[in-house]
Structure formats: C-alpha cells, structure tokens
C-alpha cells in the first residue's frame, strides 16, 4: 500500500487490519507491553531489536499515525510529539546544543519565534531571523561556522509568505546544513517539502491534520537524505554516545540515525509524548484531509476575492491573490491550492477590527486555525501579543491584521456572515 495516491493514503495509510482484527485503528490504551523472556526485553533496551517497551517511547496507535504521516510526506519515518511546539523544539534539540546557531526565516509562527529567540537563547542556542525574501547572497551572509539548522515555514503563519524552496535548499546544500521546514499550513496534501530540498519536516498536527479542533499533537518526519558524516557538523550523531554504551547513531542506524536518536533520547529524556487517544483522533482526522484541504483552499480563495472588493477592507493577504508578495512562489509550489488561511485589514484599524469580531455570528472567535469551522483571530492582541512592535513588523503581522481561517461550510454562508459583520463596522 506504500504506493497509493495521497487520497488513498489518507484513508488507508498507517494501519491495515489482519484477518479478524478491528477494521478501524484501535486505541492501545496501555502504558506498557508484556514480555516473557527477559533477554528479549534487554535487547530492546540496547536497541538491538525494535519493539514496544513503554509508551513514553512508542505505542502501536501512535506508531500508526507516525507511519501515515511519513507516507504522506514521503519520508523514511516519523516521530510524534505531544504538540507542534514540542515537535519544533525536539527537531532542533536533536542536533543542536549550547553554542550552536540557527538561521531562520523571520516569517514564522509567533510561538516558534519566542521559542527560538527567548527559550532556546536562554539555553545558549542562538538564532538569527532573516527576511526570507532577500537574495540568496544576502541570506547566505548570515550563516556562521556554528550554524546547525536552516529553518522556515512553507506558508508562514500568519503572514502567509511562501518560502522559496529552491533558494533555501541551495543555501543549505552549499553549506552542508540541515534544512527544517514547518509544513503545518500547507499539509502534505498541498505540498511536500522533502521533494523540494527540505531535509526534515515538522508539523503542528493540531491544525489541519486534526481538522476538527479536538487534539493537540506534533510530528517530525525525516527524508533520510542528509549526510551527517560528510557534513561533519553533527557530533551527536557521528560520535559515540555515552548514554547508550558509546553507540554511534549514524554508524548503527544509517539513514534512521536522526529519527532513532529523536525517539530514544529526546522522547526518553523529555517525555513530550503524544497520547494514544490523541494519536487515534489525528489518524482519524487524516482520513478526510484531502477533501478538507480542497474545500478550505476553494473557499478561502473565494472569500479573499470577496474581501478584496469590499469598500471597508484596506488590504487582503492570500497566497493566490495577484497582489500577494509571494504570488509567483504560490503558483510555483502550491499546485493544489493555497490552504484555508487569509488575513486582512479593516478601515479604522484596531477599533474596527474589534467591532467586526463582536459582530460575527456563524464565524467564531477562537485561538485556532485549520478547523473545519470558519474562525477569526486578532494575532497582535493574542497569539503574537508577546512580540514587540518591531518583531511584529519583522514577521509580517500588522497591528490591525485579522486572521481568518476559512472553514468548509457553504461559502455563501461564510461570505454572508462577513458581510453582516462588516456592516456593523
Ligand atoms: C500552531 C502552530 C505551531 C505550534 O503547534 P501546537 O500544536 O499549537 O503546539 C507550530 N507551527 C505552526 C506553523 C503553527 O501554526
């Protein structure tokens, strides 16, 4: 079933019942796994064999979700985490330590910016945020000898900047540095970063992968293409690890080195594990990802075009509007659609934005995106509240920006609700 098309992987990926087993993925609600031979269990602990030991490190339901995600992204495997934040953090901690440096696009999710600039910085991992639309030469100038990660988002949240994969993957290849991409807004249905030069993909599965606003989760997927040995920048994968009897991850696990270390060291030591219940909900969410993403994209483009013509709207930001900064990149990379998120500004700035949010009816005011229900948020006073004016500007969030996550209801009803609310402004 590995070669099915995306629509079929969404439904059948990750789990296939054996004769007489339950047709639908069961939730293995167990923290632990029984063995009869102590030597077998010892071998599992020594990583000589694969199997489930304890659910902090792995669980059959979580494994099914990981397998489906790896298959959709065309990676060699995946490790799931308790949240998107946890996945982003873990993807970095797996290969960075005190004294290392990250070069990241400035057009990122607010939580990722505070993680990089504040929390990781306090642990001695420094970051440089760079405008992703600068030239290759200008971005390359920011690379340092200790740069271990190049980081970006396929579709920036909430600025919706489309990352130039050709440019970023060239910079990463020329400098032998891992290129990590957050593909949350695009999902593997609309875009596969690993096919465009990314080495590792991370997701907040909480958004479109879940799709129903019921579970938090995150996942990291590896392409298996990065040559750790040749780059000579990642001693934690290429030198003996004392916490595992001196094994060398790269030597022992080859292409699986990064993912194995992510599981047996990061999950083991940090314990930021996805629960089986949430894994099952996310696995279920994926079953309709293809249908939802088509509809989200279709509705969002219609709504963007409606807002663009509305007299009370000053600007609209959606990757498939010709006025968008990275419209050409959207056309180049997002062949199936621009996903469901757009942003806009209302005449009268913040005061009008608040009036608008008080006047919506079917559309809900929530801190979320990617749900099948249309929702709005004002990032400058909520999700991006901790950022300074300068940082807001840098990550592309104007103060009056309203983020609209267009759902999969009837587009007529969405537009009517917007019309009614705008009348009150
Ligand atoms: C929401 C989000 C995250 C964080 O994910 P959580 O599941 O909320 O922890 C990371 N990156 C992007 C792009 C997001 O939208």
Coordinates of C-alpha atoms and ligand atoms in Angstrom, one line a residue:
X1 CA 0.0 0.0 0.0
X2 CA 3.1 2.2 0.1
X3 CA 2.5 3.4 -3.5
X4 CA -1.1 4.6 -3.1
X5 CA -2.1 8.2 -4.1
X6 CA -2.4 10.7 -1.3
X7 CA -6.2 10.5 -1.2
X8 CA -6.0 6.7 -0.5
X9 CA -3.1 7.0 1.9
X10 CA -5.2 9.5 3.9
X11 CA -7.8 6.7 4.4
X12 CA -5.7 3.5 4.4
X13 CA -2.2 4.6 5.5
X14 CA -0.5 3.5 8.7
X15 CA -2.9 0.7 9.6
X16 CA -4.2 -2.5 8.0
X17 CA -6.3 -4.9 10.0
X18 CA -5.2 -8.6 9.9
X19 CA -7.8 -11.2 9.5
X20 CA -10.4 -10.9 12.2
X21 CA -8.9 -7.7 13.7
X22 CA -10.8 -4.5 14.1
X23 CA -11.3 -2.7 10.7
X24 CA -10.6 0.7 12.4
X25 CA -7.4 1.6 14.1
X26 CA -7.8 0.7 17.8
X27 CA -6.6 2.9 20.6
X28 CA -3.9 0.9 22.5
X29 CA -4.6 2.5 25.9
X30 CA -1.7 0.9 27.6
X31 CA 1.5 2.4 29.1
X32 CA 3.4 -0.8 28.9
X33 CA 4.0 -4.1 27.0
X34 CA 4.3 -7.6 28.3
X35 CA 7.3 -9.9 27.6
X36 CA 8.1 -13.5 28.7
X37 CA 11.8 -13.5 28.0
X38 CA 14.0 -11.0 30.0
X39 CA 16.8 -11.3 27.4
X40 CA 14.4 -10.1 24.7
X41 CA 13.5 -7.0 26.8
X42 CA 17.2 -6.3 27.4
X43 CA 17.8 -6.4 23.7
X44 CA 15.0 -3.9 23.1
X45 CA 16.7 -1.6 25.7
X46 CA 20.0 -1.9 23.9
X47 CA 18.3 -1.0 20.6
X48 CA 19.3 -4.4 19.2
X49 CA 15.7 -5.1 18.3
X50 CA 12.7 -3.0 17.6
X51 CA 9.5 -3.3 19.7
X52 CA 7.4 -1.5 22.2
X53 CA 8.8 -1.1 25.7
X54 CA 7.0 1.7 27.4
X55 CA 4.6 4.2 25.9
X56 CA 6.8 7.2 26.5
X57 CA 8.9 5.8 23.7
X58 CA 6.3 4.3 21.4
X59 CA 2.8 2.9 21.3
X60 CA 1.1 1.0 18.4
X61 CA -1.6 3.6 17.9
X62 CA 1.0 6.4 17.9
X63 CA 3.1 4.3 15.5
X64 CA 0.2 4.0 13.1
X65 CA -0.2 7.8 13.0
X66 CA 3.6 8.3 12.5
X67 CA 3.6 5.8 9.7
X68 CA 0.7 7.5 7.8
X69 CA 2.4 10.9 8.2
X70 CA 5.7 9.6 6.9
X71 CA 4.0 8.0 4.0
X72 CA 2.1 11.2 3.1
X73 CA 5.3 13.4 3.4
X74 CA 7.4 10.7 1.5
X75 CA 9.9 10.5 4.4
X76 CA 11.6 7.4 5.8
X77 CA 9.8 7.6 9.1
X78 CA 8.4 9.9 11.7
X79 CA 8.3 10.6 15.5
X80 CA 5.1 12.1 17.0
X81 CA 5.0 14.6 19.9
X82 CA 2.5 15.9 22.3
X83 CA 2.2 19.2 20.4
X84 CA 3.5 21.2 17.5
X85 CA 5.7 23.3 19.8
X86 CA 7.2 20.1 21.1
X87 CA 7.9 18.8 17.6
X88 CA 9.6 22.0 16.6
X89 CA 11.7 22.1 19.8
X90 CA 12.6 18.4 19.5
X91 CA 13.6 18.6 15.9
X92 CA 16.1 21.2 16.9
X93 CA 17.4 19.9 20.2
X94 CA 18.1 16.5 18.5
X95 CA 21.0 18.2 16.6
X96 CA 21.8 21.5 18.4
X97 CA 23.5 22.2 21.7
X98 CA 24.7 25.2 23.7
X99 CA 26.9 27.3 21.4
X100 CA 25.1 26.4 18.2
X101 CA 23.3 28.8 15.9
X102 CA 20.1 28.6 13.9
X103 CA 19.3 30.7 10.8
X104 CA 15.5 31.1 10.5
X105 CA 13.1 32.9 8.2
X106 CA 11.6 35.8 10.1
X107 CA 8.1 35.0 8.8
X108 CA 7.3 32.4 11.4
X109 CA 4.6 31.4 13.8
X110 CA 4.7 33.6 17.0
X111 CA 5.3 30.6 19.3
X112 CA 8.3 29.5 17.2
X113 CA 9.8 32.9 17.3
X114 CA 9.5 33.1 21.1
X115 CA 10.9 29.5 21.4
X116 CA 13.9 30.4 19.2
X117 CA 14.6 33.9 20.4
X118 CA 13.9 33.5 24.1
X119 CA 13.7 30.0 25.4
X120 CA 16.4 28.4 23.2
X121 CA 18.6 31.5 23.6
X122 CA 18.5 31.1 27.4
X123 CA 19.9 27.6 26.8
X124 CA 22.7 29.0 24.7
X125 CA 21.3 28.2 21.2
X126 CA 21.3 31.5 19.3
X127 CA 19.1 32.4 16.3
X128 CA 19.3 34.9 13.5
X129 CA 16.0 35.8 11.9
X130 CA 16.3 36.8 8.3
X131 CA 13.8 38.2 5.8
X132 CA 13.2 35.1 3.6
X133 CA 12.6 37.2 0.5
X134 CA 16.2 38.6 0.5
X135 CA 18.5 37.3 -2.2
X136 CA 20.4 34.1 -1.8
X137 CA 23.6 36.0 -1.3
X138 CA 22.3 38.2 1.4
X139 CA 20.8 35.3 3.3
X140 CA 24.0 33.3 3.0
X141 CA 25.9 36.1 4.6
X142 CA 24.1 35.3 7.9
X143 CA 25.5 31.8 8.0
X144 CA 28.0 31.2 10.8
X145 CA 30.5 28.4 11.4
X146 CA 28.3 27.2 14.2
X147 CA 25.0 27.3 12.2
X148 CA 23.4 23.9 12.5
X149 CA 19.8 24.5 11.3
X150 CA 18.2 26.5 8.5
X151 CA 14.5 26.9 9.4
X152 CA 11.4 28.1 7.6
X153 CA 7.6 27.6 7.2
X154 CA 6.1 26.6 3.8
X155 CA 3.3 29.1 4.3
X156 CA 4.2 31.5 7.1
X157 CA 1.7 31.8 10.0
X158 CA 0.1 34.4 9.8
X159 CA 1.9 36.5 7.2
X160 CA 1.3 33.7 4.6
X161 CA 4.7 34.2 3.0
X162 CA 5.5 31.3 0.7
X163 CA 9.1 30.0 1.2
X164 CA 11.4 30.0 -1.8
X165 CA 12.4 26.3 -1.6
X166 CA 14.9 26.4 -4.4
X167 CA 16.8 29.3 -2.8
X168 CA 16.7 27.9 0.8
X169 CA 17.7 24.3 -0.2
X170 CA 20.6 25.6 -2.3
X171 CA 21.9 27.6 0.7
X172 CA 21.5 24.5 2.9
X173 CA 23.2 22.2 0.4
X174 CA 26.1 24.6 -0.3
X175 CA 26.8 24.9 3.5
X176 CA 26.0 21.3 4.5
X177 CA 23.4 22.4 7.0
X178 CA 20.1 20.7 7.8
X179 CA 17.1 22.4 6.3
X180 CA 14.0 22.0 8.5
X181 CA 10.5 23.1 7.3
X182 CA 7.3 23.6 9.3
X183 CA 4.6 22.4 6.8
X184 CA 1.6 22.9 9.1
X185 CA -0.4 25.3 7.0
X186 CA 0.2 23.5 3.7
X187 CA -0.1 19.9 5.0
X188 CA 1.5 17.1 2.9
X189 CA -1.6 17.1 0.7
X190 CA -0.9 20.6 -0.8
X191 CA 2.9 20.5 -0.6
X192 CA 5.7 18.0 0.1
X193 CA 8.8 20.0 1.3
X194 CA 11.0 16.8 1.2
X195 CA 10.6 16.7 -2.6
X196 CA 11.8 20.3 -2.8
X197 CA 15.1 20.1 -0.9
X198 CA 14.0 20.1 2.8
X199 CA 15.7 17.5 4.9
X200 CA 13.2 17.4 7.8
X201 CA 9.6 18.4 8.1
X202 CA 7.8 19.3 11.3
X203 CA 4.0 19.8 11.8
X204 CA 1.6 21.1 14.3
X205 CA -0.9 18.2 13.8
X206 CA -3.3 20.2 15.9
X207 CA -4.3 22.3 12.9
X208 CA -5.4 20.8 9.5
X209 CA -4.2 17.2 10.3
X210 CA -6.7 17.0 13.1
X211 CA -9.1 19.4 11.4
X212 CA -11.8 19.1 14.0
X213 CA -10.3 21.1 16.9
X214 CA -10.1 18.1 19.2
X215 CA -6.5 17.1 19.8
X216 CA -3.0 18.6 20.2
X217 CA -0.1 16.9 18.5
X218 CA 3.0 17.3 16.5
X219 CA 5.2 15.2 14.3
X220 CA 8.7 15.2 12.8
X221 CA 9.5 13.5 9.5
X222 CA 12.9 12.8 8.1
X223 CA 13.8 12.5 4.4
X224 CA 16.8 10.3 5.2
X225 CA 18.8 12.3 2.7
X226 CA 21.0 14.3 4.8
X227 CA 24.6 13.1 5.0
X228 CA 25.6 13.6 8.7
X229 CA 29.0 12.1 8.3
X230 CA 30.0 14.2 5.3
X231 CA 28.8 17.4 6.8
X232 CA 30.9 16.8 9.9
X233 CA 28.8 19.3 11.9
X234 CA 26.7 17.0 14.0
X235 CA 28.9 15.1 16.5
X236 CA 25.8 13.9 18.5
X237 CA 25.0 11.6 15.5
X238 CA 28.5 10.8 14.3
X239 CA 30.5 10.4 17.6
X240 CA 30.0 7.8 20.4
X241 CA 27.0 8.5 22.7
X242 CA 27.9 7.7 26.3
X243 CA 24.3 7.5 27.4
X244 CA 23.9 4.5 25.1
X245 CA 27.1 2.5 25.8
X246 CA 29.0 4.5 23.3
X247 CA 27.0 3.7 20.2
X248 CA 27.4 5.9 17.2
X249 CA 23.9 6.6 15.9
X250 CA 25.0 7.2 12.3
X251 CA 27.0 4.1 12.2
X252 CA 24.4 1.8 13.8
X253 CA 21.2 3.2 12.3
X254 CA 22.3 4.7 9.0
X255 CA 19.5 6.7 7.4
X256 CA 17.4 6.2 10.5
X257 CA 20.0 7.9 12.8
X258 CA 18.2 11.2 13.3
X259 CA 14.8 9.6 14.0
X260 CA 16.2 6.9 16.2
X261 CA 18.0 9.5 18.3
X262 CA 14.9 11.6 18.4
X263 CA 12.9 8.7 19.9
X264 CA 15.4 7.1 22.2
X265 CA 17.0 10.3 23.5
X266 CA 14.6 13.2 23.2
X267 CA 11.4 11.3 24.0
X268 CA 13.2 9.3 26.6
X269 CA 14.6 12.3 28.4
X270 CA 12.0 15.0 27.8
X271 CA 8.9 12.8 27.8
X272 CA 6.9 15.0 25.4
X273 CA 5.0 12.0 24.1
X274 CA 1.8 12.0 22.0
X275 CA -1.0 10.2 23.8
X276 CA -2.6 7.1 22.1
X277 CA -6.0 8.7 22.3
X278 CA -4.8 11.9 20.5
X279 CA -2.9 9.8 18.0
X280 CA -6.1 8.0 17.1
X281 CA -8.0 11.3 16.7
X282 CA -5.3 12.7 14.5
X283 CA -5.1 9.5 12.5
X284 CA -8.9 9.8 12.0
X285 CA -8.6 13.5 11.0
X286 CA -6.2 12.5 8.3
X287 CA -8.9 10.3 6.7
X288 CA -10.6 13.4 5.3
X289 CA -7.5 15.6 4.9
X290 CA -7.7 15.5 1.0
X291 CA -11.3 16.5 0.9
X292 CA -11.0 19.2 3.5
X293 CA -7.9 20.8 2.0
X294 CA -9.5 21.1 -1.4
X295 CA -12.6 22.8 0.1
X296 CA -10.6 25.0 2.5
X297 CA -8.5 26.3 -0.5
X298 CA -11.5 26.8 -2.7
X299 CA -13.5 28.7 0.0
X300 CA -10.5 30.8 1.1
X301 CA -9.8 32.0 -2.5
X302 CA -13.5 33.0 -2.9
X303 CA -13.5 34.8 0.4
X304 CA -10.3 36.5 -0.4
X305 CA -11.7 37.8 -3.7
X306 CA -14.9 39.0 -1.9
X307 CA -12.9 40.9 0.7
X308 CA -10.6 42.4 -1.8
X309 CA -13.6 44.2 -3.4
X310 CA -15.3 45.2 -0.1
X311 CA -15.1 49.0 0.4
X312 CA -14.4 48.7 4.2
X313 CA -11.4 46.5 3.6
X314 CA -8.0 48.1 3.2
X315 CA -5.9 45.1 2.2
X316 CA -6.2 41.3 1.8
X317 CA -3.4 38.8 2.1
X318 CA -3.8 35.4 0.5
X319 CA -1.1 33.5 -1.4
X320 CA -3.3 33.2 -4.6
X321 CA -4.2 36.9 -4.9
X322 CA -2.0 38.6 -7.5
X323 CA -1.3 41.4 -5.0
X324 CA 0.4 38.9 -2.7
X325 CA 4.2 39.4 -2.2
X326 CA 5.0 35.7 -3.0
X327 CA 2.2 35.1 -5.5
X328 CA 4.8 33.7 -8.0
X329 CA 6.1 31.2 -5.4
X330 CA 2.5 30.2 -4.6
X331 CA 1.9 29.4 -8.3
X332 CA 5.2 27.5 -8.5
X333 CA 4.8 25.3 -5.4
X334 CA 1.2 25.1 -4.4
X335 CA -0.4 23.3 -7.4
X336 CA -3.5 22.1 -5.5
X337 CA -4.4 25.3 -3.6
X338 CA -3.3 27.9 -1.1
X339 CA -4.9 26.3 2.1
X340 CA -7.5 28.0 4.2
X341 CA -5.9 30.9 6.0
X342 CA -6.0 34.5 4.9
X343 CA -5.6 37.8 6.6
X344 CA -7.0 41.3 6.1
X345 CA -7.1 44.8 7.5
X346 CA -10.3 46.9 8.0
X347 CA -10.5 50.7 7.6
X348 CA -10.4 52.2 11.1
X349 CA -7.7 49.8 12.3
X350 CA -7.9 48.1 15.7
X351 CA -11.2 49.8 16.8
X352 CA -13.0 48.5 13.7
X353 CA -11.3 45.1 14.0
X354 CA -12.8 44.7 17.5
X355 CA -16.2 45.8 16.3
X356 CA -16.0 43.3 13.5
X357 CA -15.1 40.5 15.8
X358 CA -18.0 41.3 18.1
X359 CA -20.4 41.2 15.1
X360 CA -19.7 37.8 13.6
X361 CA -22.3 35.1 14.1
X362 CA -21.6 31.7 12.4
X363 CA -17.9 32.5 12.3
X364 CA -16.3 32.0 15.7
X365 CA -13.6 34.0 17.6
X366 CA -11.1 31.4 18.7
X367 CA -7.3 30.9 19.0
X368 CA -7.0 28.3 16.3
X369 CA -6.6 27.6 12.6
X370 CA -7.2 24.7 10.4
X371 CA -10.6 23.8 11.9
X372 CA -13.5 22.9 9.6
X373 CA -15.4 25.8 11.2
X374 CA -14.5 29.2 10.0
X375 CA -12.8 31.2 12.7
X376 CA -11.1 34.6 13.2
X377 CA -8.3 35.8 15.5
X378 CA -6.5 39.1 16.0
X379 CA -2.9 38.0 16.4
X380 CA -1.4 41.3 17.6
X381 CA -3.6 41.1 20.8
X382 CA -3.5 37.3 21.2
X383 CA -1.1 34.7 19.6
X384 CA 1.6 37.3 18.8
X385 CA 0.9 39.5 21.9
X386 CA 4.4 38.9 23.4
X387 CA 6.1 40.2 20.3
X388 CA 7.4 43.8 20.2
X389 CA 6.2 46.2 17.5
X390 CA 9.5 45.6 15.7
X391 CA 9.1 41.8 15.9
X392 CA 5.5 42.1 14.7
X393 CA 6.7 44.1 11.7
X394 CA 9.5 41.6 11.0
X395 CA 7.2 38.6 11.0
X396 CA 4.7 40.3 8.8
X397 CA 1.9 41.0 11.3
X398 CA 0.3 44.4 11.0
X399 CA -1.4 45.6 14.2
X400 CA -4.8 45.7 12.5
X401 CA -4.3 42.3 10.9
X402 CA -7.3 39.9 11.3
X403 CA -6.5 36.3 10.6
X404 CA -9.4 34.3 9.1
X405 CA -9.2 30.5 9.0
X406 CA -11.8 29.8 6.3
X407 CA -13.7 26.6 7.1
X408 CA -15.5 24.1 4.9
X409 CA -19.1 25.4 5.4
X410 CA -21.1 26.7 2.5
X411 CA -19.0 29.6 1.1
X412 CA -22.3 31.6 0.7
X413 CA -22.9 31.4 4.4
X414 CA -19.3 32.4 5.2
X415 CA -19.5 35.4 2.9
X416 CA -22.9 36.4 4.3
X417 CA -21.7 36.4 7.8
X418 CA -18.7 38.5 6.9
X419 CA -21.0 40.9 5.0
X420 CA -23.3 41.3 8.0
X421 CA -20.4 41.8 10.5
X422 CA -18.7 44.4 8.2
X423 CA -22.0 46.3 8.0
X424 CA -21.6 46.9 11.8
X425 CA -18.2 48.4 11.4
Ligands
LIG1 C1 0.2 26.1 15.8 C2 1.5 26.1 15.2 C3 2.6 25.5 15.9 C4 2.5 25.0 17.3 O1 1.7 23.9 17.4 P1 0.8 23.5 18.7 O2 0.3 22.2 18.2 O3 -0.2 24.5 19.0 O4 1.8 23.3 19.8 C5 3.8 25.5 15.2 N1 3.9 26.0 14.0 C6 2.9 26.5 13.3 C7 3.1 27.0 11.9 C8 1.6 26.5 13.9 O5 0.6 27.1 13.2

